CSV table of C-alpha atoms in Angstrom, one decimal:
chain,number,residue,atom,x,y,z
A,1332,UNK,CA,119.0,150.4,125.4
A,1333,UNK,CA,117.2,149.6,121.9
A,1334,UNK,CA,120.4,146.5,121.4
A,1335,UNK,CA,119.6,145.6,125.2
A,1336,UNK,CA,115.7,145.0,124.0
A,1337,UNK,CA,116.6,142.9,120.9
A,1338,UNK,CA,119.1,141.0,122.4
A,1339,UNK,CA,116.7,139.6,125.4
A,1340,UNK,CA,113.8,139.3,122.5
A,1341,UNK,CA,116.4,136.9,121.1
A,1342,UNK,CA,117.3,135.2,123.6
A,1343,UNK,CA,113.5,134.6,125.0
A,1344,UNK,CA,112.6,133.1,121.1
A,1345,UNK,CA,115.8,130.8,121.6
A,1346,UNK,CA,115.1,129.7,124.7
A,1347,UNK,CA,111.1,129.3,123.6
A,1348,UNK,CA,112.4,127.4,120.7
A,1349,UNK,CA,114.8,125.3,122.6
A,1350,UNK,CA,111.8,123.9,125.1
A,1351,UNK,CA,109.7,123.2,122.1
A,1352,UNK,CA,112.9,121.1,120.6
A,1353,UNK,CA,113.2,119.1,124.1
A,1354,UNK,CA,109.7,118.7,125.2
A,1355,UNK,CA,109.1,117.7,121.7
A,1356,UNK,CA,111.4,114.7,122.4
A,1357,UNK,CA,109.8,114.1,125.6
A,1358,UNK,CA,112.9,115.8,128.0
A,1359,UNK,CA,113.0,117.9,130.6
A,1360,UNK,CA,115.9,120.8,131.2
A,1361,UNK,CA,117.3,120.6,134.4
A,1362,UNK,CA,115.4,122.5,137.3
A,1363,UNK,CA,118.9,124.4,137.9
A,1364,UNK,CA,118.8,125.5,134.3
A,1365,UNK,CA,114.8,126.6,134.2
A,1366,UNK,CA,115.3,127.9,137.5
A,1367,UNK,CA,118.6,130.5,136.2
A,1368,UNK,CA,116.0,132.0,133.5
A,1369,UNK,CA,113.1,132.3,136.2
A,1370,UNK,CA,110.9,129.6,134.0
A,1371,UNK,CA,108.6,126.6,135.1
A,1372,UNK,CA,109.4,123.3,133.9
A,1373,UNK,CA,107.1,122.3,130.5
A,1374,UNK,CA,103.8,120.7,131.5
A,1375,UNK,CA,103.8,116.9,130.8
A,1376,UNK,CA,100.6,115.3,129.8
A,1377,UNK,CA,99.5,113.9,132.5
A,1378,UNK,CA,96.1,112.4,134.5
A,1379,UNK,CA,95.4,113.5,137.8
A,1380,UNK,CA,93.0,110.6,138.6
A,1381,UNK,CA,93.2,111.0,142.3
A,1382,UNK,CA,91.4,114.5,142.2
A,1383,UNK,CA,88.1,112.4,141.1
A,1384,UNK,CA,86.1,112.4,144.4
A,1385,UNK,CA,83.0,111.4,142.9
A,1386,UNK,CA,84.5,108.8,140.7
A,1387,UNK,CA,81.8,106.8,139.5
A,1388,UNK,CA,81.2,103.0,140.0
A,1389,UNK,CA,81.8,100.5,137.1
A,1390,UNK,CA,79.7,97.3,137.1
A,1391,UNK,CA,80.9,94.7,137.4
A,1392,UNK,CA,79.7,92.1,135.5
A,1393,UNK,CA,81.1,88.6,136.9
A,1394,UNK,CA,80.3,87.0,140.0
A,1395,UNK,CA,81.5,83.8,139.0
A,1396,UNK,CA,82.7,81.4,137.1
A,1397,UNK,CA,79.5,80.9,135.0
A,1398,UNK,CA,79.6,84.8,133.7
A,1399,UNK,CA,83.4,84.7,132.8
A,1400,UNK,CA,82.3,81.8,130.9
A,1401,UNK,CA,79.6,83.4,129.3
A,1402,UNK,CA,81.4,86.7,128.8
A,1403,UNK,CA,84.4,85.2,126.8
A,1404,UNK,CA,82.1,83.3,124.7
A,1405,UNK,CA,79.9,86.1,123.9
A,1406,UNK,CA,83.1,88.0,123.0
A,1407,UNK,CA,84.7,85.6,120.9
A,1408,UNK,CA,81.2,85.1,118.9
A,1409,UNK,CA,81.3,88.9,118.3
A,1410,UNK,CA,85.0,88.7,116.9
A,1411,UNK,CA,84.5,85.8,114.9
A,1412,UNK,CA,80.6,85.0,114.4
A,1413,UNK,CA,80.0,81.4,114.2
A,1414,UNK,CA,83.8,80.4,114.1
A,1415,UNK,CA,85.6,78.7,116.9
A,1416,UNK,CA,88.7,80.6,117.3
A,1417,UNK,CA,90.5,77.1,118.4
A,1418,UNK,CA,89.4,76.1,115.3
A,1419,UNK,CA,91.2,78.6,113.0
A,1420,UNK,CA,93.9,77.4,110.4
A,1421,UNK,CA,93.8,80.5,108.4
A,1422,UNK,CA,98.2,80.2,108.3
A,1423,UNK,CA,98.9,80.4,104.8
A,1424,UNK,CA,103.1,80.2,104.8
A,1425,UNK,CA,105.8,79.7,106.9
A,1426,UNK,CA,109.6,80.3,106.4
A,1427,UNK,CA,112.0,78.5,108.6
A,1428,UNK,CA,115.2,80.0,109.6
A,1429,UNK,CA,115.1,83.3,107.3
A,1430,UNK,CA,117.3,86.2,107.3
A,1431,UNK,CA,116.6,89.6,108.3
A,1432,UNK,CA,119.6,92.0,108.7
A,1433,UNK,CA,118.0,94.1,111.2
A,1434,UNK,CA,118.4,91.3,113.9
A,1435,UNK,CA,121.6,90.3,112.9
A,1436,UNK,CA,123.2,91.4,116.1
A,1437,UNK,CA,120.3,89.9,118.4
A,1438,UNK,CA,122.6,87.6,121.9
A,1439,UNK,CA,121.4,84.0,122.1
A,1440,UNK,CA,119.6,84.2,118.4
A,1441,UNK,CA,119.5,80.6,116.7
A,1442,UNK,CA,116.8,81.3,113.9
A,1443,UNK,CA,113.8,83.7,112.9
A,1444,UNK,CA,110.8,81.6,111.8
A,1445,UNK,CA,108.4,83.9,109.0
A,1446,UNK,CA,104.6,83.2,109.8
A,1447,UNK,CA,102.2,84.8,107.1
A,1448,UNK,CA,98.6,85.3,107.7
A,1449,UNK,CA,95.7,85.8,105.2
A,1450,UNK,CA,92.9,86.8,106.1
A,1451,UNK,CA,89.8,88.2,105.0
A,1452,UNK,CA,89.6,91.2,102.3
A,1453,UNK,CA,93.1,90.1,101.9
A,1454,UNK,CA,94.7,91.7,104.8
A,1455,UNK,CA,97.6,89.5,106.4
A,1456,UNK,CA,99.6,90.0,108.9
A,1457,UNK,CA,103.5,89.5,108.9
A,1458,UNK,CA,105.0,87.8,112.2
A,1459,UNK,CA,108.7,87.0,113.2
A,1460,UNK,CA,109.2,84.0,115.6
A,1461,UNK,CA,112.6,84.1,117.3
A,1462,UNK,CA,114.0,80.9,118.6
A,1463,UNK,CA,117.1,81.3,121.3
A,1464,UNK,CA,120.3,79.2,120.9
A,1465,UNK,CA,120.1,78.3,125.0
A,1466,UNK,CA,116.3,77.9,125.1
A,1467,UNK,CA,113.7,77.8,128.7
A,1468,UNK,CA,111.5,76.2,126.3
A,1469,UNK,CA,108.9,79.4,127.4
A,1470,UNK,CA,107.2,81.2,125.0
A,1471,UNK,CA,106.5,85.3,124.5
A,1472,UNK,CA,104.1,86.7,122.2
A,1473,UNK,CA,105.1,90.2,122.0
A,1474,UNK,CA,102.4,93.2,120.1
A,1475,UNK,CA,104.0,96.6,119.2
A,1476,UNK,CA,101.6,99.3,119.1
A,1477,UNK,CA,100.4,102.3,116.5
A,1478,UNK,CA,104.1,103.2,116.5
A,1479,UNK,CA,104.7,100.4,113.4
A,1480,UNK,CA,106.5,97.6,113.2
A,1481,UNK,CA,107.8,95.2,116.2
A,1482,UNK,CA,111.3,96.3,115.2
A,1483,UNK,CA,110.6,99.0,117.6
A,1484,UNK,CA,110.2,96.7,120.3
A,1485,UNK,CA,114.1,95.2,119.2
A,1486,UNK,CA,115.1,96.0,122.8
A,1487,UNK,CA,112.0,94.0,124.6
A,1488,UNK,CA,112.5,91.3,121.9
A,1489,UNK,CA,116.1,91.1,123.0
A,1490,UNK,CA,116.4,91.4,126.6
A,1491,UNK,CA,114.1,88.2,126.5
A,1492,UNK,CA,115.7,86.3,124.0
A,1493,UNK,CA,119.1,86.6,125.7
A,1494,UNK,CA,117.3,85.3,129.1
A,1495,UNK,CA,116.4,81.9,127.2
A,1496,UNK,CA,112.9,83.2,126.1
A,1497,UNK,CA,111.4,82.4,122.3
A,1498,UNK,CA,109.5,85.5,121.4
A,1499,UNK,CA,106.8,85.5,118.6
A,1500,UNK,CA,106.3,89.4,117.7
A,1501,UNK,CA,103.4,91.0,116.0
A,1502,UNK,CA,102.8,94.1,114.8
A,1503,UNK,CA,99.0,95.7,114.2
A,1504,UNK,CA,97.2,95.7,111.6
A,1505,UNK,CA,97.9,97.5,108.1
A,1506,UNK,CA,101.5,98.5,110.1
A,1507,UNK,CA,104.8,97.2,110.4
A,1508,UNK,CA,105.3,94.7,107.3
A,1509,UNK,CA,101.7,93.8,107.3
A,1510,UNK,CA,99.6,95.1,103.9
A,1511,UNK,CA,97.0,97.7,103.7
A,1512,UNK,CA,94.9,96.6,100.7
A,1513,UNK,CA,92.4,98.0,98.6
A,1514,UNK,CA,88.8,96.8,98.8
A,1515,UNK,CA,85.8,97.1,97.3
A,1516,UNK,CA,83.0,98.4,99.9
A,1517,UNK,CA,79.3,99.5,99.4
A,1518,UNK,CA,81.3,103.3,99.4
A,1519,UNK,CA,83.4,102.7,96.4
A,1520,UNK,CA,86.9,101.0,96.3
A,1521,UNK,CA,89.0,102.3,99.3
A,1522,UNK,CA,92.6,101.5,101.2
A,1523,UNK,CA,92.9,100.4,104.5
A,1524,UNK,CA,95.5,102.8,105.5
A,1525,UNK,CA,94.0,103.4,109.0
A,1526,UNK,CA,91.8,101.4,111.7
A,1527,UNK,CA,89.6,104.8,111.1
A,1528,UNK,CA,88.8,102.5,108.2
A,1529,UNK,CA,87.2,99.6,109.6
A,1530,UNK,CA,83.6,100.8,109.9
A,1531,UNK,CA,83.7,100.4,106.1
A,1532,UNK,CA,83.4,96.9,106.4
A,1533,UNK,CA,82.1,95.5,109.3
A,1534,UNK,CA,78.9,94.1,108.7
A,1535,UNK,CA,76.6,91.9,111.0
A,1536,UNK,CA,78.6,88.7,109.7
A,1537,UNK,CA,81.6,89.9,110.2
A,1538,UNK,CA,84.0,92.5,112.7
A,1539,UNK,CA,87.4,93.6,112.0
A,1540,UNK,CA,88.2,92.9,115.3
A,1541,UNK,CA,89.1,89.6,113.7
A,1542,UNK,CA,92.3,91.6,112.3
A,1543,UNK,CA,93.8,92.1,115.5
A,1544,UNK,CA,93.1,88.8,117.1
A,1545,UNK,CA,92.9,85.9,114.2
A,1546,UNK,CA,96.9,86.1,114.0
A,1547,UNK,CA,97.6,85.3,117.4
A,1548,UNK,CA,95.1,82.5,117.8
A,1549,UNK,CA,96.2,81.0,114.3
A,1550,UNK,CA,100.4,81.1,115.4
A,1551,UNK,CA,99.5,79.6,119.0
A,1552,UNK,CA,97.5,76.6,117.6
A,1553,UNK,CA,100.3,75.9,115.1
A,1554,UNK,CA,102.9,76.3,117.4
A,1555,UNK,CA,101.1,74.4,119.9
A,1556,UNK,CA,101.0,71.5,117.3
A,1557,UNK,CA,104.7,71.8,116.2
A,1558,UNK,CA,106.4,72.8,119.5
A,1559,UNK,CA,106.6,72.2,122.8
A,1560,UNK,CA,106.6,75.3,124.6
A,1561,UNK,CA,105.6,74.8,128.6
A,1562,UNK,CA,104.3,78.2,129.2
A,1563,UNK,CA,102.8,81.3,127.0
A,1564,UNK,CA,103.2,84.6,127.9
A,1565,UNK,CA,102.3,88.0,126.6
A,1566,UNK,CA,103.6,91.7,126.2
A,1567,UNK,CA,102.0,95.0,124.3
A,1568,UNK,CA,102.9,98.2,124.7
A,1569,UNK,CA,100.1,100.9,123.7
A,1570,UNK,CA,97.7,99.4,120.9
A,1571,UNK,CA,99.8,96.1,121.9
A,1572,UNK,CA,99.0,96.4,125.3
A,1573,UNK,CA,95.4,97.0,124.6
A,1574,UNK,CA,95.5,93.4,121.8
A,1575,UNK,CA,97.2,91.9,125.2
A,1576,UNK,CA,94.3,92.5,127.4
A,1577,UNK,CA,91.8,91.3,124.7
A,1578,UNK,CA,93.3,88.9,123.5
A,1579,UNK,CA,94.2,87.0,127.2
A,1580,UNK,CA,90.5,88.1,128.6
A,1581,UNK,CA,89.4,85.4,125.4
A,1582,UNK,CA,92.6,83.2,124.9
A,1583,UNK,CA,93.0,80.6,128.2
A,1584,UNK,CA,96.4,79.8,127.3
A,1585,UNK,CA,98.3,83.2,127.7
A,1586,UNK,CA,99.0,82.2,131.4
A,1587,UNK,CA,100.5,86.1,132.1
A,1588,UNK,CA,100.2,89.0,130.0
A,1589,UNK,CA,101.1,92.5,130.5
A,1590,UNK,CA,99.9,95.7,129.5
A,1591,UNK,CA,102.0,98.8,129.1
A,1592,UNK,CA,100.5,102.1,128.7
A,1593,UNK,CA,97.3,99.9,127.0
A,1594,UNK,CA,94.3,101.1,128.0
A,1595,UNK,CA,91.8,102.6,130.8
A,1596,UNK,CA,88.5,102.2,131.6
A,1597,UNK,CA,86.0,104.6,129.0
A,1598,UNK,CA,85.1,106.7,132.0
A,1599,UNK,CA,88.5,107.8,133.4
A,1600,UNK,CA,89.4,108.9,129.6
A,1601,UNK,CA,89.3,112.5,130.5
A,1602,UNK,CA,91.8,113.7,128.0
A,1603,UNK,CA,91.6,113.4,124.2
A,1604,UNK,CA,94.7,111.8,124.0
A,1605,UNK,CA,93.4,109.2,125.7
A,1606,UNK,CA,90.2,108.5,123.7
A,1607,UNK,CA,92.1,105.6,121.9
A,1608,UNK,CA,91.5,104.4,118.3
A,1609,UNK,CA,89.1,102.4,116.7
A,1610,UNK,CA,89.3,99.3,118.5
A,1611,UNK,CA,89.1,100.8,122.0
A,1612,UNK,CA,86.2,102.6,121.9
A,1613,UNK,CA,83.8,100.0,120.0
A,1614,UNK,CA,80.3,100.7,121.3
A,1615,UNK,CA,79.1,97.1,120.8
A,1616,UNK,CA,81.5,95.3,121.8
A,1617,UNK,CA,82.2,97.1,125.6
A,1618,UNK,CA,78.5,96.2,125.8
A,1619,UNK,CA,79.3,92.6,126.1
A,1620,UNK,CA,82.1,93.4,128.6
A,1621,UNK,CA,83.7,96.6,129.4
A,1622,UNK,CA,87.3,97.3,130.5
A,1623,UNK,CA,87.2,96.1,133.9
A,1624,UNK,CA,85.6,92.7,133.2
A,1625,UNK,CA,88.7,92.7,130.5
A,1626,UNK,CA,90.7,93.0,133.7
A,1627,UNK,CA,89.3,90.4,135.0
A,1628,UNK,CA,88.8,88.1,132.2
A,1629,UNK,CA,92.5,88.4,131.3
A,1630,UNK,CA,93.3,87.5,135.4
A,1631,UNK,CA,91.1,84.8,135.9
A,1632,UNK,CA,92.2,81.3,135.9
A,1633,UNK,CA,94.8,78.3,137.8
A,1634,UNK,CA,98.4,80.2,138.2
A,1635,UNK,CA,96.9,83.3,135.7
A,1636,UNK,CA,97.9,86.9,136.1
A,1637,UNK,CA,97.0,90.2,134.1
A,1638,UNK,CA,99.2,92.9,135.1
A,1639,UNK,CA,99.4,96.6,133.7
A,1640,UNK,CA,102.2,99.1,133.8
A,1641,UNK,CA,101.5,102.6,133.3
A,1642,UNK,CA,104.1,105.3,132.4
A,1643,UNK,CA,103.5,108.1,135.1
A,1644,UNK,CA,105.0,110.5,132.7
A,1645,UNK,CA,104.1,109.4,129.3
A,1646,UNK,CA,103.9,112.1,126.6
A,1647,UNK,CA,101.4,109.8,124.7
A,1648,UNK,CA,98.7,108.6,126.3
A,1649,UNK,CA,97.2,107.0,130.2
A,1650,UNK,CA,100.0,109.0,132.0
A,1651,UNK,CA,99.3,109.1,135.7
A,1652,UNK,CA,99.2,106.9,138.8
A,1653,UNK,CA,95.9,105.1,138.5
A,1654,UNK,CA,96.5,103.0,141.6
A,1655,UNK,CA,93.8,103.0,144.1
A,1656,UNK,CA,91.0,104.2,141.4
A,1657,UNK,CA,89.7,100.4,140.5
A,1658,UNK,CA,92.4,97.7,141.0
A,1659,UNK,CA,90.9,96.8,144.5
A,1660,UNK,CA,87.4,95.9,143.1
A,1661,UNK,CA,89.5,94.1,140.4
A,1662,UNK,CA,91.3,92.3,143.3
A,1663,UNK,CA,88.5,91.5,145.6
A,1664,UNK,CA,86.3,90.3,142.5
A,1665,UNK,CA,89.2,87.6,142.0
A,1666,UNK,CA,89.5,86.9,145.6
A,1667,UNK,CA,85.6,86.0,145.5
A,1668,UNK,CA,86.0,84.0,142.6
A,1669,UNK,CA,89.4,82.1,144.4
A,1670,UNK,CA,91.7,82.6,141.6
A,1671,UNK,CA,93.4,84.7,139.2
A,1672,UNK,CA,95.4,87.7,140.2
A,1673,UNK,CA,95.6,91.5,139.0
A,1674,UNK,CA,98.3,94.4,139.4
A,1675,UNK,CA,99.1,98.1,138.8
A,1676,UNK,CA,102.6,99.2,138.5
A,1677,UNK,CA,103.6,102.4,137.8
A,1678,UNK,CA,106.3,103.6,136.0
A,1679,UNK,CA,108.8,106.8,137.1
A,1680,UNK,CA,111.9,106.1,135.5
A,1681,UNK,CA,111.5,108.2,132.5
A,1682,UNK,CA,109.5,110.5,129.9
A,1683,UNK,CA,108.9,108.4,127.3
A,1684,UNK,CA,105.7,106.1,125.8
A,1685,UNK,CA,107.6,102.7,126.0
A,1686,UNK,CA,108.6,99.5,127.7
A,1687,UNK,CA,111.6,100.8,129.9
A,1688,UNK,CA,114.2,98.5,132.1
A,1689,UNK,CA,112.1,98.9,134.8
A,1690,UNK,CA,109.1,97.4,133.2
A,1691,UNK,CA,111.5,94.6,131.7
A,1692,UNK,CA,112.4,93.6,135.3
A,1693,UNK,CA,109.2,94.1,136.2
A,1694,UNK,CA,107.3,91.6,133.7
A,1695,UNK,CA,111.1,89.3,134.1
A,1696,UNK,CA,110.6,89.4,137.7
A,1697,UNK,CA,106.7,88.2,137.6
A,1698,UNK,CA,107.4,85.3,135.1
A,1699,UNK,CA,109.7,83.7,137.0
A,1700,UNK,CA,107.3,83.3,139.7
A,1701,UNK,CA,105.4,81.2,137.6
C-alpha cells in the first residue's frame, strides 16, 4: 500500500512539473491527455473585458480637424521641445550594402543598408534597412519590442521582403544592437540599462521619449531624400506596437501602421502585466492625448488606417477580445471627421506573444488595399 502512495506522489510531482515545463513555454496538453488524469487545463493570462458592465467612458478629445491638429503638435513639442521633428538630421553614419551573417539566408535580399543614430547623452540606436532584389518600391518600418533585437522579428522581416517589400527594422532603445551608456545625472553617474531609467534625465527641456521616436523620424527624412519609396508603412509588436501607434498618431507619412499586442487604453489595464513600461504609462504626456485620441490620431488622414491585432491568448500581456469595448467610438469619431479608418482583429491561432501567419496575412492583406 505504502509503494502504491509513493508511486502516485511521484507521478502527481511529474505531472505538476511537466505543466509548469509546457505552460512555461506557452503550450497546452491536449484536453484528451488532462482529461485521462482528471485535471483542468493551465489558466492562460487572459482579460475578460466583456464582463465590464459599467465600463467607463473615455473622452474623447477630437471633434475635428483643428484638435487633431493641435493634439499632434502639442505632442511632438513635448517629445522634442522647440525642435521640428521634420527638421531632424541627427543621422551620424551609414553603411551601404554590409554584411550580417544572421540574414544570409533571407529570399529576395539584394543588400542591408546600416543607419546609426546619435543622439543625446550618447545613446544611438542601430537600424538595418533591407532592400529586395524584385522591389514594389513600398516601404516597411518594422519596431521589435522589449524582447531585444529585430532579429526576433527575422520571420516578419522576411515574409515581407520576399513579397517585394523594403523593410527598415528597429529595435528599442538600450536593446537589440543599440548602446546603453553611462551618464552623468544630478544622482551620480548611472547606466541606462532599463527605460525604468529614464526619469533620471528628463528634465523640462528635454524627454526621453525622443529615444524612441528621433530614429524613425531621422531614417524617413533621409530616405525620403535618397529614395523613392511610394508608400510607408509600419509594424510593432509589443513595445513596437506601442512606438507604432505613437509614432503614426505624430508622423503623417506612415500611411498604415499596425499594432500587435501594443497597448490598451490606462483604464482597461486591469492586470499587472498589463501596466506597461515606462513609456506607456507617462502621466504628462497621456494628458495631452490619451490612448484613444492615439487611435485616432494614428487613423486619421486621406487613404490612412491604424489597425491593432491582439493575441486572444497571449501569455504576455493585452490577451483578450477587446472588440466591442471602444473601437466603435473610435470608428464613429472618424466617420464624423470623414476620413481615416480604425480596426480590431483578434488573434486565435496560437499561445504565443508574437506576430503569427495570421497577422502576416492580415497586415499583407490590408496593404494591398491601399
Amino acid at each position: 500500500m505504502k509503494k502504491k502512495i509513493i508511486l502516485f506522489l511521484i507521478c502527481m510531482l511529474l505531472i505538476s512539473f511537466g505543466l509548469g515545463v509546457f505552460t512555461g513555454y506557452g503550450k497546452l496538453i491536449p484536453d484528451s491527455v488532462m482529461n485521462d488524469f482528471g485535471l483542468k487545463q493551465p489558466k492562460i493570462h487572459q482579460n475578460s473585458y466583456m464582463n465590464l458592465e459599467n465600463y467607463p467612458l473615455i473622452p474623447i478629445h477630437v471633434n475635428n480637424s483643428e484638435d487633431i491638429s493641435k493634439l499632434r503638435s502639442d505632442l511632438i513639442h513635448y517629445i522634442w521641445k522647440e525642435q521640428s521633428f521634420e527638421n531632424l538630421k541627427s543621422l551620424t553614419k551609414i553603411e551601404e550594402n554590409i554584411i550580417d551573417t544572421n540574414y544570409n539566408d533571407l529570399e529576395n535580399l539584394k543588400q542591408i543598408d546600416k543607419f546609426l543614430i546619435s543622439m543625446d547623452f550618447d545613446v544611438n540606436s542601430i537600424s538595418y534597412l533591407f532592400l529586395p532584389q524584385n522591389s514594389n518600391n513600398e516601404l516597411i518600418l518594422y519596431h521589435q519590442g522589449h524582447g531585444g533585437d529585430f532579429y526576433n522579428g527575422k520571420n516578419t522581416i522576411e515574409y515581407f521582403l520576399k513579397n517585394g517589400y523594403s523593410v527598415l527594422a528597429f529595435s528599442m532603445p538600450l536593446l537589440g544592437m543599440n548602446n546603453q551608456p553611462i551618464v552623468d545625472t544630478e544622482f551620480g553617474k548611472i547606466k541606462l540599462v532599463s527605460h525604468d531609467y529614464f526619469p533620471f534625465i528628463e528634465s523640462q527641456n528635454f524627454s526621453p521619449l525622443k529615444f524612441y521616436f528621433e530614429p524613425l523620424s531621422t531614417s524617413l527624412n533621409y530616405i525620403e531624400n535618397n529614395f523613392n519609396f511610394t508608400n510607408f508603412y509600419m509594424i510593432g509588436i509589443s513595445g513596437g506596437g506601442w512606438t507604432t501607434t505613437v509614432y503614426s498618431a505624430i508622423d503623417e507619412r506612415i500611411s498604415k501602421s499596425f499594432s500587435i499586442a501594443g497597448s490598451i487604453p490606462l483604464s482597461l489595464r486591469i492586470n499587472t502585466n498589463d501596466l506597461g513600461d515606462y513609456e506607456q504609462t507617462l502621466p504628462d504626456f497621456y494628458k495631452i492625448a490619451n490612448y484613444l485620441d492615439l487611435y485616432i490620431l494614428a487613423s486619421f488622414g486621406d487613404d490612412r488606417k491604424h489597425i491593432q491585432i491582439f493575441n486572444k491568448n497571449d501569455p504576455c500581456c493585452f490577451s483578450g477580445d477587446l472588440r466591442g469595448i471602444f473601437d466603435n467610438d473610435i470608428q464613429v469619431t472618424l466617420q464624423e471627421l470623414g476620413m481615416g479608418h480604425y480596426e480590431i482583429f483578434i488573434d486565435e491561432t496560437h499561445f504565443e506573444h508574437k506576430i503569427s501567419e495570421y497577422s502576416l496575412k492580415i497586415i499583407q492583406n490590408e496593404i494591398k488595399d491601399t
